[in-house]
Amino acid sequence: MEIDRYDARILSQLQSDGRLPVVELAESIGLSPTPCARRIKALEAAGVIEGYAAVLNPAGVGLGVLAIVQAKLTEHTDEAVARFEREIELLDEVTNATPSRAPMTSFFKYTQ
């Protein structure tokens, strides 16, 4: 999908506020609501917009510690990486895991 300037503006606004009403969004980027809504649906259908999420305050949900953790694997076989990823997914405290470009390294957020 080719992203034009209106699509880019829509994406920018929705990244800042995913709950922005279409009427307000359309007005802020210079479109009428119907074409703006069509563009949003097209961006969703194309997978450009994968979903919408709430950003939670860790302290507000009883999580007092936020740590960014770097993990280095001693073995980098497909099996070892898959095993590590499975184990990380079992931990409720890990809220985000990101593989690194550095060999045998992953970063993840840990909250408690």
PDB file of C-alpha atoms in Angstrom:
ATOM      1  CA  MET A   1       0.000   0.000   0.000  1.00  0.00           C
ATOM      2  CA  GLU A   2       1.322   3.405  -0.918  1.00  0.00           C
ATOM      3  CA  ILE A   3       1.106   5.941   1.926  1.00  0.00           C
ATOM      4  CA  ASP A   4       0.287   9.475   0.797  1.00  0.00           C
ATOM      5  CA  ARG A   5       0.401  12.645   2.871  1.00  0.00           C
ATOM      6  CA  TYR A   6      -3.153  12.207   4.185  1.00  0.00           C
ATOM      7  CA  ASP A   7      -2.452   8.629   5.248  1.00  0.00           C
ATOM      8  CA  ALA A   8       0.755   9.777   6.950  1.00  0.00           C
ATOM      9  CA  ARG A   9      -1.170  12.450   8.833  1.00  0.00           C
ATOM     10  CA  ILE A  10      -3.830   9.939   9.864  1.00  0.00           C
ATOM     11  CA  LEU A  11      -1.163   7.553  11.155  1.00  0.00           C
ATOM     12  CA  SER A  12       0.612  10.314  13.046  1.00  0.00           C
ATOM     13  CA  GLN A  13      -2.602  11.449  14.742  1.00  0.00           C
ATOM     14  CA  LEU A  14      -3.675   7.896  15.620  1.00  0.00           C
ATOM     15  CA  GLN A  15      -0.251   7.124  17.095  1.00  0.00           C
ATOM     16  CA  SER A  16      -0.724  10.087  19.419  1.00  0.00           C
ATOM     17  CA  ASP A  17      -4.368   9.283  20.236  1.00  0.00           C
ATOM     18  CA  GLY A  18      -5.840   6.013  18.980  1.00  0.00           C
ATOM     19  CA  ARG A  19      -9.249   6.988  20.360  1.00  0.00           C
ATOM     20  CA  LEU A  20      -9.492  10.228  18.385  1.00  0.00           C
ATOM     21  CA  PRO A  21     -12.990  10.446  16.861  1.00  0.00           C
ATOM     22  CA  VAL A  22     -13.022  10.309  13.057  1.00  0.00           C
ATOM     23  CA  VAL A  23     -14.719  13.711  12.859  1.00  0.00           C
ATOM     24  CA  GLU A  24     -11.926  15.357  14.869  1.00  0.00           C
ATOM     25  CA  LEU A  25      -9.232  13.429  13.003  1.00  0.00           C
ATOM     26  CA  ALA A  26     -10.684  14.383   9.624  1.00  0.00           C
ATOM     27  CA  GLU A  27     -10.898  18.037  10.608  1.00  0.00           C
ATOM     28  CA  SER A  28      -7.304  18.088  11.874  1.00  0.00           C
ATOM     29  CA  ILE A  29      -5.902  16.746   8.588  1.00  0.00           C
ATOM     30  CA  GLY A  30      -8.161  18.622   6.178  1.00  0.00           C
ATOM     31  CA  LEU A  31     -10.490  15.832   5.022  1.00  0.00           C
ATOM     32  CA  SER A  32     -14.185  15.260   5.471  1.00  0.00           C
ATOM     33  CA  PRO A  33     -15.161  12.403   7.825  1.00  0.00           C
ATOM     34  CA  THR A  34     -16.272   9.857   5.186  1.00  0.00           C
ATOM     35  CA  PRO A  35     -13.030   9.797   3.153  1.00  0.00           C
ATOM     36  CA  CYS A  36     -11.033   9.847   6.391  1.00  0.00           C
ATOM     37  CA  ALA A  37     -12.943   6.812   7.709  1.00  0.00           C
ATOM     38  CA  ARG A  38     -12.402   5.006   4.377  1.00  0.00           C
ATOM     39  CA  ARG A  39      -8.685   5.665   4.586  1.00  0.00           C
ATOM     40  CA  ILE A  40      -8.530   4.331   8.156  1.00  0.00           C
ATOM     41  CA  LYS A  41     -10.362   1.155   7.085  1.00  0.00           C
ATOM     42  CA  ALA A  42      -7.970   0.747   4.118  1.00  0.00           C
ATOM     43  CA  LEU A  43      -4.936   1.187   6.408  1.00  0.00           C
ATOM     44  CA  GLU A  44      -6.387  -1.433   8.763  1.00  0.00           C
ATOM     45  CA  ALA A  45      -7.212  -3.841   5.919  1.00  0.00           C
ATOM     46  CA  ALA A  46      -3.702  -3.482   4.485  1.00  0.00           C
ATOM     47  CA  GLY A  47      -2.191  -4.283   7.880  1.00  0.00           C
ATOM     48  CA  VAL A  48      -0.567  -0.868   8.212  1.00  0.00           C
ATOM     49  CA  ILE A  49      -2.658  -0.380  11.353  1.00  0.00           C
ATOM     50  CA  GLU A  50      -2.431  -3.676  13.226  1.00  0.00           C
ATOM     51  CA  GLY A  51      -4.598  -2.691  16.170  1.00  0.00           C
ATOM     52  CA  TYR A  52      -5.206  -0.247  18.971  1.00  0.00           C
ATOM     53  CA  ALA A  53      -3.941  -0.497  22.530  1.00  0.00           C
ATOM     54  CA  ALA A  54      -4.072   1.271  25.853  1.00  0.00           C
ATOM     55  CA  VAL A  55      -0.781   2.411  27.373  1.00  0.00           C
ATOM     56  CA  LEU A  56      -0.916   1.533  31.047  1.00  0.00           C
ATOM     57  CA  ASN A  57       0.842   3.254  33.900  1.00  0.00           C
ATOM     58  CA  PRO A  58       2.743   0.433  35.670  1.00  0.00           C
ATOM     59  CA  ALA A  59       2.323   2.034  39.117  1.00  0.00           C
ATOM     60  CA  GLY A  60      -1.395   2.509  38.458  1.00  0.00           C
ATOM     61  CA  VAL A  61      -1.857  -1.242  38.057  1.00  0.00           C
ATOM     62  CA  GLY A  62       0.289  -2.132  41.052  1.00  0.00           C
ATOM     63  CA  LEU A  63       3.602  -2.669  39.279  1.00  0.00           C
ATOM     64  CA  GLY A  64       6.345  -0.797  41.100  1.00  0.00           C
ATOM     65  CA  VAL A  65       9.435  -1.879  39.148  1.00  0.00           C
ATOM     66  CA  LEU A  66      10.124  -1.436  35.450  1.00  0.00           C
ATOM     67  CA  ALA A  67      13.388  -2.862  34.120  1.00  0.00           C
ATOM     68  CA  ILE A  68      14.777  -3.171  30.618  1.00  0.00           C
ATOM     69  CA  VAL A  69      16.714  -6.440  30.645  1.00  0.00           C
ATOM     70  CA  GLN A  70      19.316  -7.656  28.165  1.00  0.00           C
ATOM     71  CA  ALA A  71      19.631 -11.420  27.785  1.00  0.00           C
ATOM     72  CA  LYS A  72      22.480 -13.080  25.905  1.00  0.00           C
ATOM     73  CA  LEU A  73      22.164 -16.702  24.860  1.00  0.00           C
ATOM     74  CA  THR A  74      25.218 -18.925  25.018  1.00  0.00           C
ATOM     75  CA  GLU A  75      23.808 -21.098  22.265  1.00  0.00           C
ATOM     76  CA  HIS A  76      22.206 -19.639  19.145  1.00  0.00           C
ATOM     77  CA  THR A  77      20.595 -22.642  17.481  1.00  0.00           C
ATOM     78  CA  ASP A  78      17.011 -22.378  16.250  1.00  0.00           C
ATOM     79  CA  GLU A  79      15.987 -24.777  19.016  1.00  0.00           C
ATOM     80  CA  ALA A  80      17.685 -22.734  21.763  1.00  0.00           C
ATOM     81  CA  VAL A  81      16.179 -19.454  20.543  1.00  0.00           C
ATOM     82  CA  ALA A  82      12.706 -21.017  20.271  1.00  0.00           C
ATOM     83  CA  ARG A  83      13.034 -22.491  23.780  1.00  0.00           C
ATOM     84  CA  PHE A  84      14.098 -19.097  25.175  1.00  0.00           C
ATOM     85  CA  GLU A  85      11.165 -17.350  23.450  1.00  0.00           C
ATOM     86  CA  ARG A  86       8.698 -19.953  24.796  1.00  0.00           C
ATOM     87  CA  GLU A  87      10.008 -19.526  28.338  1.00  0.00           C
ATOM     88  CA  ILE A  88       9.849 -15.715  28.167  1.00  0.00           C
ATOM     89  CA  GLU A  89       6.231 -15.877  26.943  1.00  0.00           C
ATOM     90  CA  LEU A  90       5.304 -17.843  30.092  1.00  0.00           C
ATOM     91  CA  LEU A  91       6.370 -14.986  32.368  1.00  0.00           C
ATOM     92  CA  ASP A  92       3.509 -12.569  33.099  1.00  0.00           C
ATOM     93  CA  GLU A  93       6.062 -10.013  34.261  1.00  0.00           C
ATOM     94  CA  VAL A  94       7.584  -9.735  30.784  1.00  0.00           C
ATOM     95  CA  THR A  95       5.443  -7.202  28.944  1.00  0.00           C
ATOM     96  CA  ASN A  96       7.504  -6.813  25.785  1.00  0.00           C
ATOM     97  CA  ALA A  97      10.313  -8.815  24.196  1.00  0.00           C
ATOM     98  CA  THR A  98      12.432  -7.540  21.324  1.00  0.00           C
ATOM     99  CA  PRO A  99      15.146  -9.501  19.566  1.00  0.00           C
ATOM    100  CA  SER A 100      18.327  -7.529  18.953  1.00  0.00           C
ATOM    101  CA  ARG A 101      20.494  -7.359  15.847  1.00  0.00           C
ATOM    102  CA  ALA A 102      23.434  -8.243  18.051  1.00  0.00           C
ATOM    103  CA  PRO A 103      24.108 -11.974  17.924  1.00  0.00           C
ATOM    104  CA  MET A 104      22.460 -14.017  20.672  1.00  0.00           C
ATOM    105  CA  THR A 105      20.901 -10.969  22.381  1.00  0.00           C
ATOM    106  CA  SER A 106      17.311 -10.078  23.299  1.00  0.00           C
ATOM    107  CA  PHE A 107      15.854  -7.186  25.255  1.00  0.00           C
ATOM    108  CA  PHE A 108      12.674  -7.371  27.272  1.00  0.00           C
ATOM    109  CA  LYS A 109      10.632  -5.251  29.667  1.00  0.00           C
ATOM    110  CA  TYR A 110      10.088  -6.717  33.090  1.00  0.00           C
ATOM    111  CA  THR A 111       7.556  -5.254  35.514  1.00  0.00           C
ATOM    112  CA  GLN A 112       6.715  -6.274  39.037  1.00  0.00           C
TER     113      GLN A 112
END
